[in-house]
Structures are given as structure tokens and as C-alpha cells.
């Protein structure tokens, strides 16, 4: 055997020092990748922030107001009104009502009028604006929300900060609605709803919880919190969910059944 040469079949063992260097290099590569991604996100956030003002987001609100104005105006006045507030997981702004849980809930509660004001991508900021612009008053409101509020997709500042002209607090993306802002939107909803029944959205395989959102719901004096996500987590996701946030048609039916039973505990459904 020639000294200094590794023969075929022999395994070259690394020293602890070499392993430390290798780990250090891999760590540096990961940090560099994170840094580059961070720079890219900051660039996109700055560009998006420069292109849009609050008017762009208000246009989404105006479309919903225009869509729902006539249904609200022509609704039957001899039945108590239940407003459904939410995003695409509630059905969004759609004419295909029979596919979504508000339709199934209406069938179970014929002595009430169930009217959806859902808007795809809506946060509680959007929802409060829609209620204010419609000027509608309801005996009951069902809020199914939370996922859009906490999405890290808003460029540099929350919607409220953008609306109020507050200087951006972030160089990248931030939640559309900050936890400290949610009580204000619940107050606005309470001005239009005698009682609010609120639920956090059910999200499959979600490592992040909506603790701040849930906490705000629980402490608000006009909100009755319903932990419906806990009930849904016991179901077979393959049967009820289309993706991580949206229900299959059967899921909408199951959701309505669970919610109906919960509402009966508060005295609704019995007239």
C-alpha cells in the first residue's frame, strides 16, 4: 500500500473539525439563501406598496356592496335577518348559492332570512367596510373568518395603517389585519348586528393557530364564540375539504349541520 493514497474499498473518515467546517458551510448557504429570498420579498413588497393605495382595496369593497345591495333591499322583512360574513370559504361573491353552507343553513332555518355578504379574500377590514356602506342592520351575524386576516401578504403595512396614512412599519410583507386592529372591526360589526356568532376558519395542516383572533372573539361583549374548527377537525378531511381552506360540497353541508346545532344552544332556530 502506498502511503498517502486511499485504496479502493477504503472509507475516508472525516475529522470532527472537517465536519464542523461542513456544517458551518451548509449553515452559511442556508442563511445566504434566506437573505436573498428576504431581499426579493422586500423588493416585491416595496414595488407593490408603491403601486397601490387604499383606493385599490376599496374597489373590492365597492364591488361587493354593488353585488349585495339589491338582495338586501328586497329581502323579506317579516323574518329576522341573519347575515353571513366571511370570505371564499363561505362561498364568496357567488350566485351558486346551493353549493355553500349558508344555503344549507337557510333550509334548516326557514323562519329566518339568511343572507350572505361573503367576499373572496375578505378580511375583517373588508367586512366592516361592506356593512358600513350597505347600512344594513341585522338581528344576528355569523362571522367565519381569520385566515385572510393573518396572511403575511400585505405589502409593508396593514390595511388600516395604509388607510390612515401611517408610515410603513415593515420592509417586507405583513398581515392584512393586525391583532390589535381586530377589536375595532368587531365594534363596527356590532353596530350592525344585535348579536354576533363568530368562528375562526378551519385550516387543514395549519402549523399556525389563530390564537390572537380567537382571543379577541372571546372577550368582545357582543360576540358569542363558537369553536367550530374544533368540531371540523374530528371529520375526515378527504371527505369534507377541497383544499386546506375550502370545503367540498359535502363539507359545506356538514358545516351547516354543526353550526345549526350550535345555534340552537343559543336559542336560534326555534321560533
Short mmCIF file of C-alpha atoms in Angstrom, two decimals:
data_model
loop_
_atom_site.label_atom_id
_atom_site.label_comp_id
_atom_site.label_asym_id
_atom_site.label_seq_id
_atom_site.Cartn_x
_atom_site.Cartn_y
_atom_site.Cartn_z
CA UNK A 1 0.00 0.00 0.00
CA UNK A 2 1.30 3.43 -0.93
CA UNK A 3 1.17 5.85 1.92
CA UNK A 4 -0.97 8.93 1.40
CA UNK A 5 -3.29 7.31 -1.19
CA UNK A 6 -6.72 5.93 -0.45
CA UNK A 7 -7.18 2.41 -1.80
CA UNK A 8 -10.37 1.24 -3.47
CA UNK A 9 -12.83 -0.06 -0.90
CA UNK A 10 -11.50 2.07 1.94
CA UNK A 11 -13.77 4.70 3.51
CA UNK A 12 -12.32 8.14 4.11
CA UNK A 13 -13.32 9.23 7.59
CA UNK A 14 -13.83 12.93 8.21
CA UNK A 15 -12.43 14.50 11.31
CA UNK A 16 -14.64 16.37 13.78
CA UNK A 17 -13.00 19.60 12.56
CA UNK A 18 -13.91 18.80 8.94
CA UNK A 19 -17.49 18.01 9.95
CA UNK A 20 -17.71 21.34 11.80
CA UNK A 21 -16.48 23.16 8.69
CA UNK A 22 -19.01 21.31 6.51
CA UNK A 23 -21.89 22.13 8.86
CA UNK A 24 -20.75 25.75 9.03
CA UNK A 25 -20.68 25.98 5.22
CA UNK A 26 -24.15 24.45 4.90
CA UNK A 27 -25.46 26.88 7.53
CA UNK A 28 -23.93 29.79 5.64
CA UNK A 29 -25.53 28.62 2.39
CA UNK A 30 -28.93 28.41 4.07
CA UNK A 31 -28.52 31.86 5.59
CA UNK A 32 -27.45 33.29 2.24
CA UNK A 33 -30.48 31.72 0.56
CA UNK A 34 -32.78 33.15 3.25
CA UNK A 35 -31.11 36.54 2.84
CA UNK A 36 -31.60 36.52 -0.93
CA UNK A 37 -35.24 35.46 -0.56
CA UNK A 38 -35.69 38.22 2.01
CA UNK A 39 -34.25 40.80 -0.37
CA UNK A 40 -36.54 39.57 -3.15
CA UNK A 41 -39.61 39.74 -0.89
CA UNK A 42 -38.67 43.23 0.26
CA UNK A 43 -38.27 44.35 -3.35
CA UNK A 44 -41.68 42.95 -4.28
CA UNK A 45 -43.25 44.45 -1.16
CA UNK A 46 -41.78 47.90 -1.86
CA UNK A 47 -42.85 47.75 -5.52
CA UNK A 48 -46.40 46.62 -4.68
CA UNK A 49 -46.69 49.23 -1.94
CA UNK A 50 -45.65 51.95 -4.38
CA UNK A 51 -48.20 50.86 -6.98
CA UNK A 52 -51.28 50.57 -4.77
CA UNK A 53 -53.07 52.90 -2.41
CA UNK A 54 -56.13 52.21 -0.29
CA UNK A 55 -58.39 53.04 -3.26
CA UNK A 56 -57.38 49.79 -4.94
CA UNK A 57 -58.54 47.80 -1.92
CA UNK A 58 -61.73 49.84 -1.53
CA UNK A 59 -62.70 48.89 -5.08
CA UNK A 60 -63.06 45.31 -3.87
CA UNK A 61 -65.43 46.53 -1.15
CA UNK A 62 -67.45 48.57 -3.67
CA UNK A 63 -67.92 45.52 -5.91
CA UNK A 64 -69.36 43.57 -3.01
CA UNK A 65 -71.64 46.45 -2.00
CA UNK A 66 -72.95 46.68 -5.56
CA UNK A 67 -73.46 42.90 -5.70
CA UNK A 68 -75.41 42.69 -2.42
CA UNK A 69 -77.35 45.98 -2.42
CA UNK A 70 -80.46 44.64 -4.19
CA UNK A 71 -80.68 41.35 -2.24
CA UNK A 72 -80.52 43.36 0.99
CA UNK A 73 -83.10 45.89 -0.21
CA UNK A 74 -85.58 43.27 -1.48
CA UNK A 75 -85.20 40.74 1.34
CA UNK A 76 -88.37 39.58 3.17
CA UNK A 77 -88.99 41.96 6.05
CA UNK A 78 -91.26 39.57 8.01
CA UNK A 79 -88.38 37.34 9.10
CA UNK A 80 -85.40 38.02 11.35
CA UNK A 81 -82.24 38.64 9.37
CA UNK A 82 -79.09 36.53 9.69
CA UNK A 83 -76.09 37.99 7.88
CA UNK A 84 -73.24 35.67 6.92
CA UNK A 85 -69.84 37.39 6.94
CA UNK A 86 -66.74 35.76 5.51
CA UNK A 87 -64.53 35.07 2.52
CA UNK A 88 -64.26 32.39 -0.14
CA UNK A 89 -64.60 29.60 2.46
CA UNK A 90 -68.16 30.88 2.98
CA UNK A 91 -68.86 30.90 -0.76
CA UNK A 92 -67.51 34.27 -1.78
CA UNK A 93 -69.49 36.55 -4.04
CA UNK A 94 -71.32 33.85 -5.97
CA UNK A 95 -74.74 33.15 -7.46
CA UNK A 96 -74.22 29.38 -6.95
CA UNK A 97 -75.80 29.52 -3.53
CA UNK A 98 -76.80 25.86 -3.33
CA UNK A 99 -73.15 24.80 -3.15
CA UNK A 100 -72.31 26.67 0.05
CA UNK A 101 -73.14 26.37 3.74
CA UNK A 102 -75.37 29.49 4.03
CA UNK A 103 -77.79 27.80 1.63
CA UNK A 104 -77.92 24.63 3.75
CA UNK A 105 -78.36 26.72 6.90
CA UNK A 106 -81.31 28.57 5.32
CA UNK A 107 -83.01 25.25 4.63
CA UNK A 108 -82.68 24.34 8.30
CA UNK A 109 -83.89 27.76 9.48
CA UNK A 110 -86.90 28.66 7.26
CA UNK A 111 -88.29 31.12 9.81
CA UNK A 112 -85.21 33.34 9.36
CA UNK A 113 -83.76 35.01 6.29
CA UNK A 114 -80.12 34.01 5.81
CA UNK A 115 -78.25 36.49 3.61
CA UNK A 116 -74.59 36.03 2.73
CA UNK A 117 -72.32 39.06 2.35
CA UNK A 118 -69.26 36.91 1.66
CA UNK A 119 -66.42 38.19 -0.48
CA UNK A 120 -63.48 36.12 -1.70
CA UNK A 121 -60.27 37.23 0.00
CA UNK A 122 -62.15 39.36 2.52
CA UNK A 123 -60.60 40.27 5.84
CA UNK A 124 -62.45 41.74 8.81
CA UNK A 125 -61.36 45.14 7.42
CA UNK A 126 -63.31 44.45 4.21
CA UNK A 127 -66.28 43.02 6.10
CA UNK A 128 -66.65 46.06 8.36
CA UNK A 129 -66.48 48.36 5.31
CA UNK A 130 -69.18 46.38 3.49
CA UNK A 131 -71.53 46.60 6.47
CA UNK A 132 -70.96 50.34 6.83
CA UNK A 133 -71.57 51.07 3.17
CA UNK A 134 -74.70 48.89 2.96
CA UNK A 135 -76.01 50.43 6.17
CA UNK A 136 -77.82 47.19 6.95
CA UNK A 137 -78.96 46.18 10.45
CA UNK A 138 -79.48 42.54 11.40
CA UNK A 139 -80.65 40.63 14.41
CA UNK A 140 -77.79 38.15 14.00
CA UNK A 141 -74.46 37.96 12.18
CA UNK A 142 -72.38 34.84 11.58
CA UNK A 143 -68.69 35.62 11.19
CA UNK A 144 -66.47 32.89 9.76
CA UNK A 145 -63.05 34.43 9.25
CA UNK A 146 -59.44 34.74 10.42
CA UNK A 147 -57.34 33.06 7.74
CA UNK A 148 -57.15 36.09 5.43
CA UNK A 149 -56.58 38.48 8.35
CA UNK A 150 -53.33 36.91 9.39
CA UNK A 151 -51.90 36.09 5.93
CA UNK A 152 -48.46 37.67 5.52
CA UNK A 153 -49.41 39.19 2.17
CA UNK A 154 -49.93 42.89 2.82
CA UNK A 155 -47.07 45.00 1.43
CA UNK A 156 -45.23 46.75 4.28
CA UNK A 157 -48.27 47.69 6.38
CA UNK A 158 -51.75 46.55 7.37
CA UNK A 159 -54.82 47.81 5.53
CA UNK A 160 -55.72 50.09 8.44
CA UNK A 161 -52.24 51.60 8.53
CA UNK A 162 -52.42 52.21 4.78
CA UNK A 163 -55.88 53.77 5.10
CA UNK A 164 -54.84 56.04 7.97
CA UNK A 165 -51.61 57.20 6.31
CA UNK A 166 -49.36 55.61 8.92
CA UNK A 167 -45.78 55.13 7.80
CA UNK A 168 -44.91 51.52 6.89
CA UNK A 169 -43.61 49.52 9.84
CA UNK A 170 -42.16 46.68 7.77
CA UNK A 171 -39.77 46.39 4.85
CA UNK A 172 -41.44 43.18 3.66
CA UNK A 173 -44.91 41.69 3.90
CA UNK A 174 -47.09 41.85 6.99
CA UNK A 175 -50.59 40.61 7.98
CA UNK A 176 -53.54 42.36 6.34
CA UNK A 177 -55.06 42.86 9.79
CA UNK A 178 -53.01 43.19 12.97
CA UNK A 179 -54.38 41.55 16.15
CA UNK A 180 -54.62 44.98 17.80
CA UNK A 181 -56.91 46.18 14.99
CA UNK A 182 -59.47 43.37 15.14
CA UNK A 183 -61.48 44.72 18.12
CA UNK A 184 -62.20 47.90 16.14
CA UNK A 185 -63.71 45.86 13.29
CA UNK A 186 -65.74 43.80 15.73
CA UNK A 187 -67.07 47.06 17.20
CA UNK A 188 -68.17 48.16 13.72
CA UNK A 189 -69.87 44.82 13.12
CA UNK A 190 -71.62 45.14 16.49
CA UNK A 191 -73.14 48.43 15.28
CA UNK A 192 -74.88 46.47 12.54
CA UNK A 193 -75.60 43.20 14.37
CA UNK A 194 -77.57 42.80 17.58
CA UNK A 195 -75.66 39.57 18.21
CA UNK A 196 -72.55 38.19 16.56
CA UNK A 197 -71.78 34.48 16.44
CA UNK A 198 -68.14 34.20 15.45
CA UNK A 199 -65.95 31.29 14.40
CA UNK A 200 -62.33 31.03 13.33
CA UNK A 201 -61.79 29.39 9.96
CA UNK A 202 -60.79 25.75 9.84
CA UNK A 203 -57.45 25.30 8.07
CA UNK A 204 -56.03 21.86 7.31
CA UNK A 205 -52.40 21.16 8.30
CA UNK A 206 -52.00 24.63 9.70
CA UNK A 207 -48.99 24.91 11.96
CA UNK A 208 -50.01 28.42 12.97
CA UNK A 209 -53.00 28.89 15.21
CA UNK A 210 -55.40 31.80 15.27
CA UNK A 211 -54.89 32.37 19.00
CA UNK A 212 -54.94 36.17 18.78
CA UNK A 213 -58.02 36.08 16.59
CA UNK A 214 -59.82 33.65 18.91
CA UNK A 215 -58.85 35.66 21.99
CA UNK A 216 -60.39 38.82 20.51
CA UNK A 217 -63.61 36.94 19.70
CA UNK A 218 -63.88 35.52 23.19
CA UNK A 219 -63.52 38.82 25.05
CA UNK A 220 -65.74 41.04 22.90
CA UNK A 221 -69.05 41.76 24.71
CA UNK A 222 -71.20 41.45 21.57
CA UNK A 223 -69.59 38.24 20.30
CA UNK A 224 -70.66 34.68 21.03
CA UNK A 225 -67.67 32.50 20.20
CA UNK A 226 -68.34 29.11 18.56
CA UNK A 227 -65.29 26.76 18.34
CA UNK A 228 -66.47 25.14 15.13
CA UNK A 229 -62.94 24.43 13.85
CA UNK A 230 -62.51 22.03 16.76
CA UNK A 231 -65.58 20.09 15.60
CA UNK A 232 -64.43 20.04 11.98
CA UNK A 233 -61.01 18.69 12.96
CA UNK A 234 -62.74 15.46 14.02
CA UNK A 235 -64.05 14.86 10.50
CA UNK A 236 -62.33 13.13 7.58
CA UNK A 237 -60.66 15.94 5.64
CA UNK A 238 -60.68 13.85 2.48
CA UNK A 239 -64.48 13.91 2.54
CA UNK A 240 -65.15 17.49 3.58
CA UNK A 241 -62.24 19.59 2.25
CA UNK A 242 -61.38 20.58 -1.32
CA UNK A 243 -58.06 22.08 -0.21
CA UNK A 244 -56.56 23.44 3.02
CA UNK A 245 -59.23 26.13 3.49
CA UNK A 246 -62.20 25.44 1.17
CA UNK A 247 -64.93 22.87 1.66
CA UNK A 248 -66.18 20.32 -0.80
CA UNK A 249 -69.98 20.43 -1.31
CA UNK A 250 -70.37 17.73 1.33
CA UNK A 251 -68.18 19.77 3.67
CA UNK A 252 -70.48 22.79 3.31
CA UNK A 253 -73.40 20.56 4.25
CA UNK A 254 -71.60 19.17 7.30
CA UNK A 255 -70.57 22.67 8.38
CA UNK A 256 -74.19 23.86 8.23
CA UNK A 257 -75.35 20.88 10.29
CA UNK A 258 -72.77 21.51 13.02
CA UNK A 259 -73.46 25.24 13.08
CA UNK A 260 -77.22 24.73 13.24
CA UNK A 261 -76.87 22.57 16.34
CA UNK A 262 -74.58 25.17 17.93
CA UNK A 263 -77.03 27.98 17.19
CA UNK A 264 -79.88 26.02 18.74
CA UNK A 265 -77.95 26.12 22.02
CA UNK A 266 -78.27 29.91 21.85
CA UNK A 267 -82.00 29.71 21.19
CA UNK A 268 -81.90 30.29 17.45
CA UNK A 269 -83.88 28.09 15.10
CA UNK A 270 -86.79 27.87 17.49
CA UNK A 271 -89.49 30.44 16.66
#
